[in-house]
Amino acid sequence: MLLSPEISYALSGGSKFLLRVVPVFAAAVYAANLLGRLGWLSGLAWVAGPVMRLGRLGPDCGPGFVTSIVSPTAGHALLADLRVSGKLDRRELTVAAVVNNLPGEIATGKSVLPLALPVLGCFGAAYYGALLAAAALKALIMLLAGRLILPRPRRALAVPVHAGKASFREAARASFKPSLRTIAKVLRTMVPVAYIVYFLIAAGFFDKAAGPLAFLTDYLPLNPAVLPVVAARLISPAGAYTVAGGLFASGSATGWELVLGLFAGAFAATATSLRYTVPYYFAIFGAADGTVIIAASMASRIAAYGAVLAGLVMFIS
């Protein structure tokens, strides 16, 4: 039985992509778990004090920020408990919840770099740097807002307790199972997405989807060839890296053009992110607080990503 050209291309391209990306991804996940268990992440705990002081956040918010380095969901859960116990009002909760996203957004390197570096090289690192700049600016905007709207904390800021350290052998052994679970969970999505994306590439889906986005070239110096990357980023980051890698390998777009296209797609994805953020924040903080947090998060994200996007345009032009 002969396979259609689209299916043949999907099987071939998807397999090559997975063979190139999965080993790097798996190694990065294991390394992140290992560093956490060795206690290296606790070295970031000293950051909590200055961050809390800048935003006039109370000392009770500090442990949530440090916990978010390992698990943003766990950090948000600590804030939710403080809110229920009456230790945080809505304004302080909103500032703290958005700022708590910073460690998690920094940690997106665990998913961005293992996927972007193999296909884009140093330009994948440049794209991650742009994401970091936007995440830091978003947190800074909220901290400055907190400084304006929140009263000075009555108590001195507590110093976060450093996490305990394990020996290298213990950490290496303990990191194996959680890393395997994370890798397996991601692969359940990554593997089918890789084959589906390559099938859609062969079928011309992203070229057609890029059509409605052509107006962006009136406002941004985007190479029309990278519009499929912007379209793919709205649907799947992994799919966007796949499309970008194909354009980069074929010479259809330069590395900086693809960095701009990927970041423009990330900026445009602010609206589509509601399908994830609404159930997430509502589940943790409830509908009333969750709505305020989502609104503040989206407003600060639009401002921060817009500023970094403008900076990229000036740098590349």
Tab-separated table of C-alpha atoms in Angstrom:
chain	number	residue	atom	x	y	z
A	1	MET	CA	0.000	0.000	0.000
A	2	LEU	CA	1.523	3.305	-1.113
A	3	LEU	CA	1.440	6.203	1.315
A	4	SER	CA	0.442	9.664	0.197
A	5	PRO	CA	3.284	12.171	-0.245
A	6	GLU	CA	2.029	14.127	2.759
A	7	ILE	CA	2.108	11.081	5.051
A	8	SER	CA	5.530	10.016	3.771
A	9	TYR	CA	6.889	13.506	4.403
A	10	ALA	CA	5.318	13.549	7.878
A	11	LEU	CA	6.858	10.198	8.832
A	12	SER	CA	10.280	11.131	7.514
A	13	GLY	CA	10.412	14.739	8.736
A	14	GLY	CA	8.776	14.002	12.079
A	15	SER	CA	11.147	11.118	12.839
A	16	LYS	CA	14.233	13.183	11.993
A	17	PHE	CA	12.972	16.033	14.150
A	18	LEU	CA	12.323	13.748	17.136
A	19	LEU	CA	15.698	12.021	16.827
A	20	ARG	CA	17.400	15.407	16.885
A	21	VAL	CA	15.352	16.971	19.678
A	22	VAL	CA	14.306	14.243	22.135
A	23	PRO	CA	17.805	13.302	23.420
A	24	VAL	CA	18.630	16.955	24.146
A	25	PHE	CA	15.233	17.506	25.744
A	26	ALA	CA	15.515	14.441	27.978
A	27	ALA	CA	19.021	15.387	29.122
A	28	ALA	CA	17.874	18.933	29.948
A	29	VAL	CA	14.922	17.711	32.024
A	30	TYR	CA	17.134	15.351	33.998
A	31	ALA	CA	19.740	18.082	34.563
A	32	ALA	CA	17.073	20.471	35.866
A	33	ASN	CA	15.808	17.880	38.358
A	34	LEU	CA	19.337	17.030	39.419
A	35	LEU	CA	20.282	20.653	40.073
A	36	GLY	CA	17.124	21.133	42.111
A	37	ARG	CA	17.864	18.123	44.325
A	38	LEU	CA	21.484	19.181	44.776
A	39	GLY	CA	20.166	22.396	46.294
A	40	TRP	CA	21.541	24.681	43.632
A	41	LEU	CA	18.135	26.270	43.079
A	42	SER	CA	18.006	27.300	46.734
A	43	GLY	CA	20.860	29.653	45.931
A	44	LEU	CA	18.229	31.844	44.277
A	45	ALA	CA	16.403	32.298	47.578
A	46	TRP	CA	18.351	35.477	48.328
A	47	VAL	CA	16.525	37.127	45.414
A	48	ALA	CA	13.201	37.003	47.286
A	49	GLY	CA	14.092	39.743	49.789
A	50	PRO	CA	14.893	42.522	47.274
A	51	VAL	CA	11.991	41.465	45.042
A	52	MET	CA	9.505	41.630	47.914
A	53	ARG	CA	10.882	44.999	49.090
A	54	LEU	CA	10.662	46.506	45.609
A	55	GLY	CA	6.982	45.582	45.300
A	56	ARG	CA	6.153	46.337	48.951
A	57	LEU	CA	4.981	42.759	49.324
A	58	GLY	CA	4.709	41.347	52.829
A	59	PRO	CA	7.180	38.763	54.151
A	60	ASP	CA	4.591	36.000	53.837
A	61	CYS	CA	4.855	36.284	50.035
A	62	GLY	CA	8.576	35.427	50.017
A	63	PRO	CA	8.275	31.633	50.490
A	64	GLY	CA	5.750	31.464	47.641
A	65	PHE	CA	8.181	33.212	45.294
A	66	VAL	CA	11.027	30.830	46.206
A	67	THR	CA	8.731	27.804	45.913
A	68	SER	CA	7.764	28.973	42.418
A	69	ILE	CA	11.369	28.386	41.342
A	70	VAL	CA	10.630	24.670	41.589
A	71	SER	CA	6.856	24.706	41.022
A	72	PRO	CA	4.833	27.826	40.134
A	73	THR	CA	1.641	25.939	40.974
A	74	ALA	CA	2.915	25.193	44.475
A	75	GLY	CA	3.936	28.835	44.894
A	76	HIS	CA	0.472	29.998	43.842
A	77	ALA	CA	-1.086	27.502	46.247
A	78	LEU	CA	0.814	29.115	49.136
A	79	LEU	CA	-0.563	32.517	48.121
A	80	ALA	CA	-4.079	31.092	47.903
A	81	ASP	CA	-3.756	29.771	51.454
A	82	LEU	CA	-2.620	33.206	52.654
A	83	ARG	CA	-5.613	34.776	50.939
A	84	VAL	CA	-8.046	32.340	52.536
A	85	SER	CA	-6.521	32.962	55.973
A	86	GLY	CA	-6.953	36.710	55.503
A	87	LYS	CA	-3.239	37.577	55.402
A	88	LEU	CA	-3.408	39.012	51.870
A	89	ASP	CA	-5.876	41.451	50.354
A	90	ARG	CA	-6.751	41.278	46.661
A	91	ARG	CA	-4.278	43.949	45.583
A	92	GLU	CA	-1.291	42.292	47.251
A	93	LEU	CA	-2.429	38.859	46.070
A	94	THR	CA	-2.635	40.107	42.475
A	95	VAL	CA	0.854	41.612	42.483
A	96	ALA	CA	2.373	38.584	44.204
A	97	ALA	CA	0.625	36.069	41.918
A	98	VAL	CA	1.849	37.744	38.721
A	99	VAL	CA	5.376	38.169	40.094
A	100	ASN	CA	5.350	34.500	41.139
A	101	ASN	CA	5.187	33.629	37.448
A	102	LEU	CA	8.726	34.949	36.891
A	103	PRO	CA	10.589	31.841	38.135
A	104	GLY	CA	8.267	29.652	36.064
A	105	GLU	CA	8.801	31.795	32.968
A	106	ILE	CA	12.564	31.597	33.495
A	107	ALA	CA	12.170	27.834	33.795
A	108	THR	CA	10.550	27.693	30.351
A	109	GLY	CA	14.135	27.303	29.197
A	110	LYS	CA	13.662	23.628	30.042
A	111	SER	CA	11.187	23.400	27.171
A	112	VAL	CA	12.324	26.234	24.877
A	113	LEU	CA	16.075	25.598	24.693
A	114	PRO	CA	15.992	21.817	24.132
A	115	LEU	CA	13.589	22.368	21.239
A	116	ALA	CA	14.878	25.636	19.752
A	117	LEU	CA	18.643	25.113	20.037
A	118	PRO	CA	18.849	21.956	17.905
A	119	VAL	CA	16.955	23.588	15.018
A	120	LEU	CA	18.085	27.229	15.274
A	121	GLY	CA	21.418	27.081	17.082
A	122	CYS	CA	22.475	30.352	18.740
A	123	PHE	CA	19.347	32.048	17.405
A	124	GLY	CA	17.290	29.678	19.577
A	125	ALA	CA	19.226	31.038	22.563
A	126	ALA	CA	18.577	34.608	21.348
A	127	TYR	CA	14.842	33.895	21.216
A	128	TYR	CA	14.929	32.527	24.769
A	129	GLY	CA	16.807	35.673	25.825
A	130	ALA	CA	14.017	37.806	24.379
A	131	LEU	CA	11.457	35.760	26.321
A	132	LEU	CA	13.480	36.239	29.528
A	133	ALA	CA	13.672	39.995	28.960
A	134	ALA	CA	9.900	40.164	28.488
A	135	ALA	CA	9.250	38.035	31.594
A	136	ALA	CA	11.559	40.204	33.719
A	137	LEU	CA	9.960	43.410	32.429
A	138	LYS	CA	6.480	42.033	33.112
A	139	ALA	CA	7.442	41.260	36.722
A	140	LEU	CA	9.081	44.684	37.085
A	141	ILE	CA	5.907	46.406	35.886
A	142	MET	CA	3.876	44.592	38.538
A	143	LEU	CA	6.441	45.279	41.265
A	144	LEU	CA	6.416	48.987	40.449
A	145	ALA	CA	2.618	48.895	40.481
A	146	GLY	CA	2.782	47.262	43.896
A	147	ARG	CA	5.119	49.980	45.094
A	148	LEU	CA	2.551	52.566	44.055
A	149	ILE	CA	-0.628	50.941	45.373
A	150	LEU	CA	0.493	48.916	48.409
A	151	PRO	CA	1.367	50.295	51.852
A	152	ARG	CA	4.754	49.570	53.380
A	153	PRO	CA	4.873	46.134	55.052
A	154	ARG	CA	4.664	46.417	58.811
A	155	ARG	CA	7.081	43.581	59.494
A	156	ALA	CA	10.643	43.118	58.372
A	157	LEU	CA	11.047	40.820	55.424
A	158	ALA	CA	11.845	37.262	56.351
A	159	VAL	CA	14.828	35.516	54.865
A	160	PRO	CA	13.726	32.365	53.043
A	161	VAL	CA	14.989	29.083	54.426
A	162	HIS	CA	17.405	27.311	52.122
A	163	ALA	CA	16.386	23.880	50.935
A	164	GLY	CA	18.380	20.907	52.133
A	165	LYS	CA	21.042	19.440	49.886
A	166	ALA	CA	21.494	15.809	48.913
A	167	SER	CA	24.675	14.009	47.884
A	168	PHE	CA	25.297	13.735	44.158
A	169	ARG	CA	24.625	9.985	44.148
A	170	GLU	CA	21.369	10.384	46.066
A	171	ALA	CA	20.274	13.290	43.870
A	172	ALA	CA	21.145	11.439	40.673
A	173	ARG	CA	19.129	8.412	41.742
A	174	ALA	CA	16.183	10.419	43.063
A	175	SER	CA	16.042	12.540	39.899
A	176	PHE	CA	15.548	9.590	37.574
A	177	LYS	CA	11.886	8.740	38.181
A	178	PRO	CA	10.467	12.287	38.263
A	179	SER	CA	12.484	13.130	35.148
A	180	LEU	CA	11.150	10.030	33.421
A	181	ARG	CA	7.582	11.002	34.326
A	182	THR	CA	8.091	14.530	32.986
A	183	ILE	CA	9.719	13.297	29.785
A	184	ALA	CA	6.981	10.723	29.217
A	185	LYS	CA	4.277	13.332	29.817
A	186	VAL	CA	5.844	15.756	27.324
A	187	LEU	CA	6.504	13.054	24.742
A	188	ARG	CA	2.839	12.072	24.766
A	189	THR	CA	2.228	15.493	23.247
A	190	MET	CA	5.498	16.096	21.410
A	191	VAL	CA	5.524	12.900	19.336
A	192	PRO	CA	2.067	13.239	17.761
A	193	VAL	CA	2.542	17.010	17.385
A	194	ALA	CA	5.790	16.472	15.459
A	195	TYR	CA	4.149	14.137	12.927
A	196	ILE	CA	0.993	16.267	12.685
A	197	VAL	CA	3.007	19.441	12.110
A	198	TYR	CA	5.090	17.867	9.355
A	199	PHE	CA	1.905	16.544	7.746
A	200	LEU	CA	0.385	20.039	7.903
A	201	ILE	CA	3.565	21.493	6.412
A	202	ALA	CA	3.341	19.071	3.503
A	203	ALA	CA	-0.354	19.882	3.075
A	204	GLY	CA	0.390	23.617	2.969
A	205	PHE	CA	-1.703	24.345	6.076
A	206	PHE	CA	0.664	26.871	7.641
A	207	ASP	CA	1.152	28.695	4.365
A	208	LYS	CA	-2.626	29.102	4.123
A	209	ALA	CA	-2.952	30.032	7.807
A	210	ALA	CA	-0.299	32.689	7.336
A	211	GLY	CA	-2.524	34.548	4.865
A	212	PRO	CA	-4.692	36.366	7.463
A	213	LEU	CA	-1.513	37.396	9.274
A	214	ALA	CA	-0.095	39.209	6.258
A	215	PHE	CA	-1.250	42.543	7.763
A	216	LEU	CA	1.554	42.182	10.333
A	217	THR	CA	4.095	42.995	7.640
A	218	ASP	CA	2.542	46.491	7.492
A	219	TYR	CA	3.581	47.105	11.111
A	220	LEU	CA	6.577	44.807	11.605
A	221	PRO	CA	9.553	44.193	9.304
A	222	LEU	CA	8.626	40.528	8.992
A	223	ASN	CA	9.879	38.462	6.100
A	224	PRO	CA	6.656	37.055	4.567
A	225	ALA	CA	8.350	33.638	4.638
A	226	VAL	CA	8.205	33.577	8.463
A	227	LEU	CA	4.443	34.181	8.690
A	228	PRO	CA	3.836	30.400	8.887
A	229	VAL	CA	6.045	30.459	12.022
A	230	VAL	CA	3.805	33.134	13.577
A	231	ALA	CA	0.715	31.092	12.682
A	232	ALA	CA	2.212	27.891	14.071
A	233	ARG	CA	3.214	29.642	17.330
A	234	LEU	CA	-0.450	30.464	17.975
A	235	ILE	CA	-1.235	26.750	17.902
A	236	SER	CA	1.868	25.019	19.237
A	237	PRO	CA	5.305	26.327	20.313
A	238	ALA	CA	6.853	22.994	19.362
A	239	GLY	CA	5.226	23.236	15.942
A	240	ALA	CA	6.595	26.771	15.514
A	241	TYR	CA	10.147	25.582	16.215
A	242	THR	CA	9.670	22.802	13.681
A	243	VAL	CA	8.505	25.196	10.985
A	244	ALA	CA	11.263	27.689	11.865
A	245	GLY	CA	13.885	24.960	11.690
A	246	GLY	CA	12.761	24.003	8.217
A	247	LEU	CA	12.920	27.606	6.998
A	248	PHE	CA	16.330	28.128	8.599
A	249	ALA	CA	17.768	24.926	7.120
A	250	SER	CA	16.492	25.800	3.650
A	251	GLY	CA	17.791	29.373	3.832
A	252	SER	CA	14.316	30.827	3.301
A	253	ALA	CA	14.743	33.085	6.347
A	254	THR	CA	17.659	34.318	8.406
A	255	GLY	CA	18.089	33.484	12.058
A	256	TRP	CA	17.160	36.981	13.243
A	257	GLU	CA	14.079	37.033	11.018
A	258	LEU	CA	12.981	33.794	12.663
A	259	VAL	CA	13.680	35.167	16.162
A	260	LEU	CA	11.427	38.122	15.350
A	261	GLY	CA	8.770	35.821	13.875
A	262	LEU	CA	8.792	33.512	16.902
A	263	PHE	CA	8.567	36.421	19.335
A	264	ALA	CA	5.813	38.090	17.314
A	265	GLY	CA	3.941	34.791	17.538
A	266	ALA	CA	4.509	34.649	21.308
A	267	PHE	CA	3.160	38.195	21.605
A	268	ALA	CA	0.096	37.348	19.496
A	269	ALA	CA	-0.460	34.213	21.608
A	270	THR	CA	-1.360	36.431	24.596
A	271	ALA	CA	-5.029	36.212	23.596
A	272	THR	CA	-5.036	32.469	22.906
A	273	SER	CA	-3.372	31.810	26.270
A	274	LEU	CA	-6.730	32.466	27.960
A	275	ARG	CA	-7.779	28.885	27.219
A	276	TYR	CA	-5.087	27.808	29.721
A	277	THR	CA	-4.920	30.694	32.172
A	278	VAL	CA	-8.654	30.926	32.932
A	279	PRO	CA	-9.120	27.359	34.226
A	280	TYR	CA	-5.686	27.463	35.910
A	281	TYR	CA	-6.169	30.658	37.930
A	282	PHE	CA	-9.837	30.045	38.619
A	283	ALA	CA	-9.004	26.627	40.060
A	284	ILE	CA	-6.352	28.030	42.407
A	285	PHE	CA	-7.705	31.447	43.414
A	286	GLY	CA	-11.412	31.293	42.607
A	287	ALA	CA	-13.321	33.236	39.969
A	288	ALA	CA	-13.242	36.684	41.609
A	289	ASP	CA	-9.545	36.832	42.474
A	290	GLY	CA	-8.643	34.803	39.401
A	291	THR	CA	-10.290	37.301	37.059
A	292	VAL	CA	-8.353	40.219	38.556
A	293	ILE	CA	-5.068	38.288	38.416
A	294	ILE	CA	-5.641	37.285	34.784
A	295	ALA	CA	-6.457	40.885	33.799
A	296	ALA	CA	-3.322	42.218	35.525
A	297	SER	CA	-1.193	39.445	34.049
A	298	MET	CA	-2.421	40.040	30.512
A	299	ALA	CA	-2.059	43.832	30.752
A	300	SER	CA	1.506	43.604	32.053
A	301	ARG	CA	2.332	40.906	29.489
A	302	ILE	CA	1.079	43.034	26.592
A	303	ALA	CA	3.121	46.012	27.807
A	304	ALA	CA	6.288	43.968	28.414
A	305	TYR	CA	6.140	41.881	25.245
A	306	GLY	CA	5.252	44.934	23.190
A	307	ALA	CA	8.313	46.788	24.508
A	308	VAL	CA	10.659	43.862	23.804
A	309	LEU	CA	9.119	43.369	20.363
A	310	ALA	CA	9.769	47.039	19.573
A	311	GLY	CA	13.343	46.585	20.769
A	312	LEU	CA	13.815	43.570	18.501
A	313	VAL	CA	12.448	45.501	15.534
A	314	MET	CA	14.918	48.345	16.140
A	315	PHE	CA	17.810	45.901	16.581
A	316	ILE	CA	17.055	43.859	13.483
A	317	SER	CA	16.086	46.758	11.186
